[in-house]
Amino acid sequence: MYGVEGRPMNLRAARTTERLIGIARKNESYDKMVAEITTRIDETPYRKVRARKG
């Protein structure tokens, strides 16, 4: 989830990491934070992917 020095971080991972750090700074319950994020992930439809050529 965290970026590696010298390599770009996936945009989704960057957003998730930023959110986790922001919530941690607010001292919200870690269990509540994880439940909220997993609920959001479960409710989000899969993104479209390109069909393989061949």
mmCIF file of C-alpha atoms in Angstrom:
data_model
loop_
_atom_site.group_PDB
_atom_site.id
_atom_site.type_symbol
_atom_site.label_atom_id
_atom_site.label_comp_id
_atom_site.label_asym_id
_atom_site.label_seq_id
_atom_site.Cartn_x
_atom_site.Cartn_y
_atom_site.Cartn_z
ATOM 1 C CA MET A 1 0.000 0.000 0.000
ATOM 2 C CA TYR A 2 2.877 2.351 0.637
ATOM 3 C CA GLY A 3 5.044 3.652 -2.183
ATOM 4 C CA VAL A 4 8.611 2.518 -2.668
ATOM 5 C CA GLU A 5 11.291 5.190 -2.853
ATOM 6 C CA GLY A 6 12.097 6.021 -6.471
ATOM 7 C CA ARG A 7 8.967 4.347 -7.867
ATOM 8 C CA PRO A 8 5.567 5.917 -8.489
ATOM 9 C CA MET A 9 2.734 4.776 -6.246
ATOM 10 C CA ASN A 10 -0.522 3.489 -7.671
ATOM 11 C CA LEU A 11 -3.102 6.291 -7.497
ATOM 12 C CA ARG A 12 -5.640 4.101 -5.669
ATOM 13 C CA ALA A 13 -3.007 3.035 -3.137
ATOM 14 C CA ALA A 14 -1.985 6.668 -2.683
ATOM 15 C CA ARG A 15 -5.571 7.687 -1.912
ATOM 16 C CA THR A 16 -6.066 4.791 0.484
ATOM 17 C CA THR A 17 -2.794 5.507 2.268
ATOM 18 C CA GLU A 18 -3.662 9.195 2.538
ATOM 19 C CA ARG A 19 -7.064 8.300 3.987
ATOM 20 C CA LEU A 20 -5.588 5.855 6.507
ATOM 21 C CA ILE A 21 -3.051 8.407 7.709
ATOM 22 C CA GLY A 22 -5.705 11.125 7.907
ATOM 23 C CA ILE A 23 -8.004 8.962 10.000
ATOM 24 C CA ALA A 24 -5.144 7.857 12.229
ATOM 25 C CA ARG A 25 -4.347 11.511 12.910
ATOM 26 C CA LYS A 26 -7.955 12.096 13.975
ATOM 27 C CA ASN A 27 -7.641 9.200 16.452
ATOM 28 C CA GLU A 28 -10.709 7.404 15.115
ATOM 29 C CA SER A 29 -11.141 3.767 15.987
ATOM 30 C CA TYR A 30 -9.000 1.551 13.756
ATOM 31 C CA ASP A 31 -11.785 -1.066 13.617
ATOM 32 C CA LYS A 32 -14.277 1.572 12.505
ATOM 33 C CA MET A 33 -11.861 2.815 9.849
ATOM 34 C CA VAL A 34 -11.226 -0.670 8.435
ATOM 35 C CA ALA A 35 -14.960 -1.477 8.411
ATOM 36 C CA GLU A 36 -15.729 1.772 6.583
ATOM 37 C CA ILE A 37 -13.047 1.201 3.947
ATOM 38 C CA THR A 38 -13.987 -2.444 3.323
ATOM 39 C CA THR A 39 -17.667 -1.483 3.017
ATOM 40 C CA ARG A 40 -16.769 1.170 0.455
ATOM 41 C CA ILE A 41 -14.656 -1.340 -1.478
ATOM 42 C CA ASP A 42 -17.451 -3.940 -1.450
ATOM 43 C CA GLU A 43 -20.003 -1.417 -2.721
ATOM 44 C CA THR A 44 -17.793 -0.085 -5.526
ATOM 45 C CA PRO A 45 -18.281 -1.897 -8.845
ATOM 46 C CA TYR A 46 -15.259 -3.319 -10.584
ATOM 47 C CA ARG A 47 -13.595 -0.980 -13.017
ATOM 48 C CA LYS A 48 -13.702 -1.798 -16.709
ATOM 49 C CA VAL A 49 -10.670 -3.538 -18.168
ATOM 50 C CA ARG A 50 -9.561 -3.923 -21.749
ATOM 51 C CA ALA A 51 -10.224 -7.206 -23.482
ATOM 52 C CA ARG A 52 -7.153 -9.222 -24.390
ATOM 53 C CA LYS A 53 -6.126 -9.215 -28.027
ATOM 54 C CA GLY A 54 -5.713 -12.524 -29.686
#
